[in-house]
Amino acid sequence: MTSTRGATLEFRDVSKRYGGQLAVDQLSFKVPAGRICILVGPSGSGKTTSLKMVNRLIEPTAGSILIDGRDVLREEPTALRRRIGYVIQQVGLFPHQTIAENVGTVPRLLGWPKARIAARTEQLLALVGLEPSRFAGRYPAQLSGGERQRVGVARALAAEPPVMLMDEPFGAVDPIVRDRLQNEFLRIQRDQGTTVLFVTHDIDEAIKLGDRVAVMRGGKLVQYAPPGELLAHPVNAFVAEFVGSDRGLKRLALLTVGGMDLDTNVARAAVSPNAPILSPASTLREALIRMLASEAQVGVVLDGQRYLGLLTLSKIGKMIRSDA
Amino acid sequence: MTLLGDVARWFADPAHYQGSDAVQTRLLEHAAVSGLAVLTGLLVALPIGLYLGHTGRFGFIAVNVANIGRAIPSLAAIALAIPIAGTLLGVQNGLGFWPTFLALIPLAIPPILTNAYVAVRGVDRDVIEAGRGMGLGEAAVLRVIELPLALPLILAGIRTAAVNVVATATLGALVAFGGLGRYIVDGLALQEYDRLFAGALLVALLAIAVEVAFGTFERAAVSPGIRVQQGAL
């Protein structure tokens, strides 16, 4: 599969005023090409307004939004939108069209030849895990919520957009399906290399999916950082409270055993046989839980058959303290 | 019992299929004036209803026009249409086809206009927003999303208009128009009840035929995806 190259996305002093009310207040940040930026914050923080200004469903009052350095305000809105994928929480599939027709919407608008649209549709359905021969001819009402959401993602990706906007796309599905959709989304995003701007109010989703997380409050950007940084160094009490008092634990889920300073002074033979075996790829959170559950309170780190050392509770504690 | 027999004999009489008062001639006259009135109402009401529904503005116009149209008694409308047709089209056109045709148009417009407005207005806003967000222009939003999704209700409005018009076109006989009303009016005047009933039966059958035709058309024209949604598939 040819992977699309994402574009850079930049907000430059973007404001949106409704009457006397500032919904978005001088928002500035850059998303590198091919990265996922999550806009997160409580309701009314201006995150959805910010997202919709990128494809000009809402027009900014001031400032500029640049995609690969080009100001979106200088472009014709319909042409602009055809180059930007768009997924909303309610999905908004066209109920009177088949799944294949839905996915082919933007390519049809762009005047692709029929054969190319058919080939692309099939490829995309396979990409999002829907067997084309089973799903292409069905109607949205015949699909489950999770399946519809996948079609929404496939439809947004149809014309290989360099930028994709997602407004709480997994908000309406149950937690188990959401988790699976998130994992698939990450796989697809890495595969396609699309730059993604993603709105959620769920901090856990933001931490799981984001390369960068923009925390917003009252239309202002409060902190813009990678998830690990956000958890380790919240800039103020609002962010600290928003990411949760368990931010230390959340952070452990982002770190791997392989990145830790291990205790190499103890020979493997000297370690209790109850100690769990950990791989460098497992997260610190998982390692901690298994260590606490075993009586040994330490973990043996093996890379395949090779013994790398011991992970101890005090090493994990030291890591948390050093950053907090 | 005897009346039914008389009506059957009336239909069996070959004389009723000849000359200017033949059943097929009256049927054709009736269908023609009804069809033209509905078509004219459609050409006026549908674009306005779709436009108002799409923009969401002036909705009260759609509703009020509908109510006024419904409030005018059909007989009065036909009476009013006589001088109007006479003035507009010349005195020789003041009776017969034209006043009947003109009087039926305001009857056809309200259900078509109201239904088109309500149907387009009622299309899921999320679906429209998704369409706009993907780069559909306003005309494309109407054509690709709103029209197909509003179609069942729009067709229901046209069907209501058509059935009303077919039933009311009977009154055309009062202003010297032909059509199936001829049998009813003449049957009443001459106290020939077999003729009167035959006319009433033919009007009812024509109205039912219109219903059935629309039902068939709707099944063919409305996307199965919408029927799936409504749980009918």
XYZ file of C-alpha atoms in Angstrom:
557
model
C 0.000 0.000 0.000
C 1.275 3.437 -0.871
C 1.371 5.417 2.316
C 0.231 9.014 2.161
C 2.519 11.598 3.556
C 0.900 13.747 6.160
C 1.062 17.508 6.067
C 2.150 19.844 8.836
C -0.693 21.638 10.565
C -0.240 24.924 12.339
C -2.565 27.190 14.305
C -1.264 30.756 14.436
C -2.985 33.105 16.904
C -6.389 31.692 15.971
C -9.403 33.239 17.713
C -13.126 32.742 17.341
C -15.553 35.245 18.777
C -19.307 34.743 19.030
C -20.798 38.118 19.909
C -18.903 39.183 23.009
C -17.817 35.648 23.841
C -14.388 34.322 22.928
C -14.833 30.635 22.129
C -11.202 30.242 21.062
C -8.583 32.676 22.309
C -5.311 33.119 20.401
C -4.636 29.469 19.858
C -1.158 28.642 18.543
C 0.448 25.252 18.106
C 2.117 23.102 15.448
C 1.492 19.480 14.610
C 4.417 17.809 12.800
C 3.595 15.870 9.639
C 2.234 12.384 10.222
C 1.570 12.894 13.941
C -1.577 12.673 16.030
C -2.489 15.762 18.010
C -5.257 15.406 20.557
C -7.325 18.401 21.624
C -8.620 17.630 25.083
C -10.505 19.625 27.675
C -13.819 19.982 29.461
C -16.982 20.880 27.530
C -16.976 24.452 26.319
C -13.175 24.582 26.161
C -13.284 25.353 22.432
C -11.807 22.109 21.163
C -14.517 21.239 18.633
C -14.688 24.865 17.471
C -10.933 24.746 16.873
C -11.233 21.499 14.911
C -14.012 22.824 12.688
C -12.013 25.914 11.843
C -9.479 23.715 10.048
C -11.979 22.651 7.374
C -13.827 25.952 7.652
C -17.140 24.587 8.862
C -16.503 27.451 11.288
C -14.649 30.549 10.110
C -12.016 31.985 12.452
C -12.422 35.584 13.589
C -8.663 36.136 13.604
C -5.403 34.320 12.971
C -4.451 31.737 10.388
C -4.427 27.976 10.067
C -1.723 26.546 7.827
C -1.614 23.134 6.191
C 1.867 22.542 4.798
C 2.364 26.284 5.107
C -0.748 27.207 3.085
C -3.459 29.235 4.791
C -6.780 27.386 4.652
C -8.607 30.737 4.499
C -7.130 31.347 1.058
C -8.640 28.178 -0.350
C -12.060 27.421 -1.743
C -13.908 25.646 1.131
C -15.301 22.655 -0.784
C -11.953 21.961 -2.471
C -10.216 22.299 0.901
C -12.615 19.876 2.591
C -12.092 17.239 -0.078
C -8.431 17.160 0.922
C -9.203 16.841 4.635
C -10.683 13.671 6.100
C -13.516 14.251 8.548
C -14.969 11.844 11.101
C -17.626 12.796 13.642
C -18.991 10.996 16.679
C -22.356 10.238 15.105
C -20.416 9.060 12.024
C -22.940 10.673 9.670
C -22.949 7.847 7.130
C -25.459 8.414 4.344
C -28.214 5.931 5.242
C -29.552 5.698 1.684
C -26.199 4.694 0.239
C -24.404 1.365 0.472
C -21.171 1.093 2.437
C -19.177 1.116 -0.814
C -21.008 4.223 -2.043
C -20.402 5.951 1.285
C -16.680 5.220 1.173
C -16.490 6.426 -2.428
C -18.056 9.824 -1.665
C -14.998 12.075 -1.905
C -13.376 10.185 -4.808
C -16.672 10.623 -6.706
C -16.645 14.348 -5.939
C -13.074 14.465 -7.223
C -14.136 12.725 -10.427
C -12.042 9.587 -10.111
C -12.763 6.900 -12.716
C -15.168 4.202 -11.511
C -12.602 1.410 -11.543
C -10.222 3.395 -9.365
C -12.999 4.205 -6.873
C -14.002 0.533 -6.702
C -10.414 -0.581 -6.135
C -9.814 2.074 -3.477
C -13.064 1.230 -1.677
C -12.163 -2.430 -1.509
C -8.679 -1.624 -0.251
C -10.035 0.690 2.475
C -12.682 -1.712 3.724
C -10.001 -4.361 4.067
C -7.782 -1.826 5.840
C -10.411 -1.103 8.504
C -11.133 -4.798 8.959
C -14.426 -5.113 7.081
C -14.462 -7.953 4.543
C -15.303 -6.091 1.283
C -17.379 -8.904 -0.237
C -19.573 -9.005 2.878
C -19.920 -5.309 3.609
C -19.677 -3.335 0.356
C -23.307 -3.842 -0.626
C -24.855 -3.386 2.805
C -26.554 -0.298 4.161
C -25.454 1.558 7.319
C -28.574 0.465 9.232
C -27.451 -3.159 8.820
C -24.153 -2.529 10.646
C -23.240 -2.378 14.338
C -22.036 0.878 15.896
C -18.407 -0.226 15.780
C -18.678 -1.313 12.151
C -20.260 1.990 11.204
C -17.450 3.852 12.926
C -14.903 1.870 10.870
C -16.742 2.796 7.701
C -16.553 6.423 8.858
C -12.769 6.158 9.127
C -12.515 4.414 5.740
C -14.669 7.122 4.154
C -12.500 9.876 5.634
C -9.336 8.209 4.296
C -10.736 7.559 0.818
C -8.948 10.273 -1.128
C -5.688 9.877 0.819
C -6.023 13.177 2.685
C -2.821 14.603 4.196
C -4.826 15.752 7.225
C -7.697 14.088 9.048
C -10.028 15.690 11.595
C -11.757 13.451 14.121
C -14.373 14.782 16.529
C -14.890 12.286 19.378
C -15.011 9.466 16.843
C -15.095 6.687 19.438
C -17.332 8.431 21.949
C -20.517 6.570 21.121
C -19.323 2.951 21.237
C -18.956 0.691 24.276
C -15.566 0.526 26.083
C -14.479 -2.836 24.673
C -15.228 -1.850 21.081
C -13.685 1.565 21.712
C -10.424 0.001 22.862
C -10.279 -2.170 19.749
C -11.130 0.737 17.457
C -8.425 2.853 19.090
C -5.813 0.163 18.498
C -6.882 -0.262 14.892
C -6.896 3.478 14.408
C -3.296 3.698 15.652
C -2.245 0.903 13.294
C -3.964 2.553 10.320
C -2.613 5.989 11.156
C 0.971 4.688 11.357
C 0.425 2.846 8.106
C -1.043 5.834 6.229
C 1.085 8.541 7.803
C -1.846 10.958 7.923
C -1.601 13.968 10.209
C -4.526 13.768 12.632
C -6.248 16.384 14.762
C -8.456 14.534 17.225
C -10.931 15.930 19.746
C -11.890 14.072 22.911
C -12.862 14.883 26.472
C -11.396 11.588 27.643
C -7.881 12.103 29.007
C -7.108 8.375 28.855
C -7.918 8.345 25.151
C -5.748 11.432 24.687
C -2.798 9.773 26.421
C -3.215 6.520 24.551
C -3.537 7.975 21.057
C -1.709 11.277 21.117
C 1.788 12.041 19.930
C 1.005 15.507 21.260
C -1.771 16.518 23.606
C -3.207 20.031 23.667
C -5.102 20.694 26.890
C -7.646 23.479 26.440
C -9.700 25.434 28.909
C -12.039 28.350 28.235
C -10.793 28.691 24.656
C -7.149 28.904 25.693
C -4.349 26.418 25.228
C -3.155 25.505 28.720
C -0.448 22.978 27.876
C 0.833 21.391 24.688
C 3.129 18.435 25.213
C 3.677 14.748 24.500
C 1.541 12.579 26.826
C 4.466 11.463 29.013
C 5.530 15.039 29.557
C 1.952 16.070 30.354
C 1.719 13.361 33.031
C 5.166 14.020 34.446
C 5.050 17.814 34.446
C 1.562 19.295 34.366
C 2.029 23.070 34.100
C -0.596 23.978 36.655
C -3.199 22.646 39.069
C -5.882 22.544 36.363
C -3.873 20.225 34.138
C -2.780 18.142 37.122
C -6.379 17.680 38.159
C -7.512 17.081 34.591
C -4.990 14.305 33.956
C -6.034 12.769 37.263
C -4.462 12.054 40.653
C -3.377 8.685 39.268
C -1.229 10.358 36.645
C 1.832 8.526 38.004
C 0.155 5.202 37.247
C -1.059 6.419 33.859
C 2.476 7.393 33.045
C 3.730 3.917 33.873
C 1.509 2.666 31.061
C 3.492 4.772 28.598
C 6.926 3.544 29.752
C 8.484 0.181 29.029
C 10.641 -2.101 31.107
C 13.336 -1.831 28.439
C 13.774 1.863 29.163
C 14.456 1.316 32.886
C 17.625 1.274 34.865
C 17.826 -2.415 35.911
C 19.603 -3.976 38.858
C 22.321 -6.161 37.314
C 24.172 -7.024 40.541
C 22.006 -10.016 41.364
C 22.540 -13.289 39.522
C 19.438 -14.829 38.074
C 19.849 -18.007 40.099
C 19.588 -16.004 43.302
C 16.148 -14.694 42.464
C 13.007 -16.305 43.880
C 11.364 -18.643 41.351
C 8.046 -16.832 42.035
C 9.341 -13.653 40.420
C 7.514 -12.811 37.197
C 9.359 -12.923 33.887
C 9.158 -9.551 32.105
C 10.037 -8.637 28.548
C 11.633 -5.290 27.717
C 8.536 -4.435 25.647
C 6.025 -4.772 28.473
C 4.799 -1.565 30.094
C 5.907 -0.544 33.559
C 2.286 -0.567 34.658
C 1.886 -4.206 33.683
C 5.267 -5.042 35.257
C 4.284 -3.328 38.516
C 1.000 -5.203 38.782
C 2.683 -8.571 38.178
C 5.451 -7.789 40.666
C 2.964 -6.752 43.355
C 0.908 -9.860 42.730
C 3.875 -12.193 43.115
C 5.508 -12.595 46.499
C 8.911 -11.830 45.056
C 8.280 -8.072 44.581
C 10.877 -8.063 41.820
C 10.719 -8.938 38.134
C 13.203 -10.856 36.015
C 13.776 -9.096 32.718
C 14.497 -11.441 29.843
C 15.068 -10.463 26.250
C 14.226 -13.787 24.660
C 16.529 -16.100 26.653
C 19.026 -13.407 27.609
C 18.922 -12.205 31.219
C 19.110 -8.399 31.373
C 18.702 -7.833 35.108
C 16.144 -7.259 37.815
C 13.403 -4.673 37.967
C 12.681 -3.675 41.561
C 9.931 -1.642 43.216
C 12.492 0.865 44.431
C 13.712 1.425 40.854
C 10.153 2.198 39.760
C 9.674 4.472 42.771
C 12.896 6.276 42.017
C 11.776 6.849 38.420
C 8.469 8.331 39.579
C 10.172 10.583 42.151
C 12.823 11.810 39.747
C 10.188 13.106 37.376
C 7.483 14.366 39.671
C -79.633 -4.982 -4.357
C -81.467 -3.634 -7.353
C -79.216 -0.586 -7.394
C -76.120 -2.784 -7.585
C -77.719 -4.695 -10.420
C -78.617 -1.451 -12.166
C -75.035 -0.205 -11.803
C -73.700 -3.476 -13.224
C -76.112 -3.239 -16.139
C -75.044 0.381 -16.634
C -71.434 -0.694 -16.975
C -72.414 -3.537 -19.294
C -74.317 -1.247 -21.672
C -72.176 -0.685 -24.817
C -73.904 2.665 -25.328
C -71.942 4.018 -22.368
C -68.693 3.469 -24.232
C -69.624 5.555 -27.253
C -69.812 9.231 -28.077
C -68.682 12.223 -26.051
C -70.139 10.822 -22.802
C -68.235 7.511 -23.092
C -66.658 6.128 -19.897
C -63.156 6.109 -21.396
C -63.546 9.719 -22.575
C -64.749 10.921 -19.164
C -62.006 8.938 -17.443
C -59.393 10.489 -19.690
C -60.757 14.019 -19.123
C -60.763 13.450 -15.400
C -57.236 12.025 -15.346
C -55.945 14.782 -17.648
C -57.235 17.730 -15.623
C -56.112 16.059 -12.370
C -52.693 15.151 -13.731
C -52.077 18.632 -15.117
C -53.198 20.285 -11.880
C -50.924 18.063 -9.759
C -48.028 18.595 -12.158
C -48.476 22.371 -12.021
C -48.768 22.278 -8.229
C -45.613 20.163 -8.147
C -43.652 22.602 -10.319
C -44.662 25.465 -8.027
C -44.545 23.835 -4.600
C -41.628 21.398 -4.796
C -38.813 23.867 -5.565
C -40.129 26.269 -2.905
C -40.511 23.501 -0.321
C -37.048 22.095 -1.030
C -35.443 25.533 -0.907
C -37.155 26.526 2.338
C -36.316 23.156 3.874
C -32.680 23.363 2.802
C -32.097 26.879 4.094
C -34.359 26.424 7.103
C -35.632 29.955 6.626
C -39.216 31.183 6.250
C -40.639 27.909 7.499
C -43.764 29.739 8.648
C -44.502 30.561 4.987
C -44.690 26.892 4.113
C -46.981 26.135 6.997
C -49.261 29.164 6.504
C -49.610 28.735 2.766
C -50.613 25.170 3.434
C -53.246 26.189 5.939
C -54.752 28.855 3.672
C -54.874 26.412 0.780
C -56.641 23.867 2.941
C -59.119 26.397 4.306
C -60.593 27.398 0.932
C -63.686 25.280 0.164
C -63.176 23.555 -3.169
C -66.589 24.561 -4.455
C -65.824 28.210 -3.693
C -62.450 27.849 -5.379
C -64.124 26.603 -8.537
C -66.689 29.406 -8.443
C -63.892 31.963 -7.970
C -61.956 30.406 -10.830
C -64.729 31.159 -13.337
C -64.218 34.954 -13.467
C -60.448 34.508 -13.115
C -60.262 32.117 -16.065
C -62.639 34.374 -18.004
C -60.480 37.432 -17.422
C -57.137 35.778 -17.967
C -57.976 33.510 -20.872
C -60.988 35.091 -22.546
C -64.694 34.695 -21.856
C -65.003 31.532 -23.914
C -62.619 29.882 -21.427
C -64.599 30.958 -18.383
C -66.284 27.583 -18.161
C -65.170 23.989 -18.541
C -61.532 22.905 -18.361
C -59.775 26.103 -17.279
C -61.670 27.043 -14.115
C -61.543 23.411 -13.016
C -57.816 23.249 -13.661
C -57.148 26.586 -11.915
C -59.253 25.679 -8.895
C -57.436 22.372 -8.407
C -53.923 23.888 -8.286
C -54.275 25.523 -4.834
C -55.536 22.169 -3.630
C -52.405 20.407 -4.914
C -49.856 22.878 -3.566
C -50.279 22.686 0.248
C -49.489 19.003 0.898
C -46.583 19.047 -1.567
C -45.088 22.256 -0.134
C -45.524 21.320 3.516
C -44.239 17.793 3.114
C -41.216 18.863 1.065
C -40.349 21.501 3.661
C -40.819 19.222 6.662
C -39.046 16.302 4.965
C -35.905 18.233 4.041
C -35.882 20.032 7.381
C -36.084 16.676 9.134
C -32.994 15.135 7.555
C -30.441 14.197 10.238
C -28.214 17.260 10.805
C -25.174 15.049 11.481
C -25.465 13.435 8.072
C -25.616 16.867 6.447
C -22.679 18.144 8.477
C -20.648 15.080 7.525
C -21.497 15.742 3.876
C -20.500 19.398 4.084
C -17.340 18.454 5.938
C -16.379 16.109 3.092
C -16.679 18.874 0.532
C -20.217 18.652 -0.818
C -21.409 22.073 -1.974
C -24.886 23.337 -1.088
C -26.463 22.036 -4.313
C -24.783 18.666 -3.788
C -25.993 18.497 -0.175
C -29.549 18.937 -1.466
C -29.158 16.515 -4.372
C -27.004 13.804 -2.810
C -28.258 13.844 0.794
C -31.450 15.793 1.460
C -33.518 14.842 -1.564
C -33.050 11.055 -1.389
C -33.566 11.013 2.375
C -36.647 13.238 2.166
C -38.102 11.278 -0.751
C -40.600 9.073 1.139
C -42.268 12.094 2.764
C -42.139 14.151 -0.436
C -43.850 11.334 -2.340
C -46.445 11.033 0.404
C -47.232 14.728 -0.064
C -47.618 14.350 -3.826
C -49.803 11.308 -3.328
C -52.074 13.170 -0.904
C -52.301 16.047 -3.384
C -53.109 13.682 -6.244
C -55.832 11.815 -4.370
C -57.415 15.099 -3.202
C -57.307 16.500 -6.718
C -58.804 13.382 -8.301
C -61.668 13.433 -5.809
C -62.273 17.176 -6.157
C -62.042 17.268 -9.968
C -65.533 15.772 -9.797
C -66.810 19.302 -9.048
C -65.652 20.401 -12.487
C -68.932 19.076 -13.852
C -70.666 21.985 -12.078
C -68.850 24.494 -14.302
C -69.559 22.638 -17.512
C -66.378 20.536 -17.458
C -66.505 16.858 -18.399
C -64.750 14.262 -16.323
C -66.354 11.605 -14.162
C -68.253 14.258 -12.209
C -70.475 14.532 -15.252
C -72.121 11.197 -14.344
C -72.672 12.243 -10.767
C -74.081 15.707 -11.536
C -76.216 14.455 -14.438
C -77.297 11.359 -12.553
C -78.433 13.547 -9.696
C -80.258 15.990 -11.978
C -81.985 13.244 -13.959
C -82.507 11.032 -10.905
C -80.632 8.242 -12.726
C -79.025 6.671 -9.700
C -77.268 3.914 -11.637
C -75.392 6.595 -13.557
C -74.630 8.530 -10.352
C -73.264 5.448 -8.624
C -71.264 4.384 -11.641
C -69.634 7.834 -11.625
C -68.891 7.688 -7.894
C -67.433 4.202 -8.283
C -65.189 5.303 -11.146
C -63.859 8.275 -9.151
C -63.129 6.005 -6.193
C -61.362 3.478 -8.441
C -59.271 6.215 -10.037
C -58.250 7.493 -6.613
C -57.279 3.984 -5.518
C -55.328 3.487 -8.734
C -53.398 6.680 -7.952
C -52.603 5.385 -4.448
C -51.396 2.056 -5.797
C -49.313 3.694 -8.520
C -47.585 5.923 -5.974
C -46.955 3.028 -3.636
C -45.286 1.094 -6.461
C -43.246 4.097 -7.498
C -42.143 4.719 -3.927
C -40.864 1.174 -3.524
C -38.847 1.560 -6.702
C -37.523 5.066 -6.015
C -36.718 5.023 -2.299
C -33.332 3.571 -1.330
C -33.500 0.169 0.375
C -31.140 1.681 2.959
C -33.916 3.921 4.217
C -36.406 1.082 4.262
C -33.897 -0.967 6.241
C -33.704 1.905 8.686
C -37.453 1.998 9.040
C -37.435 -1.711 9.693
C -39.544 -2.657 6.693
C -36.989 -4.847 4.963
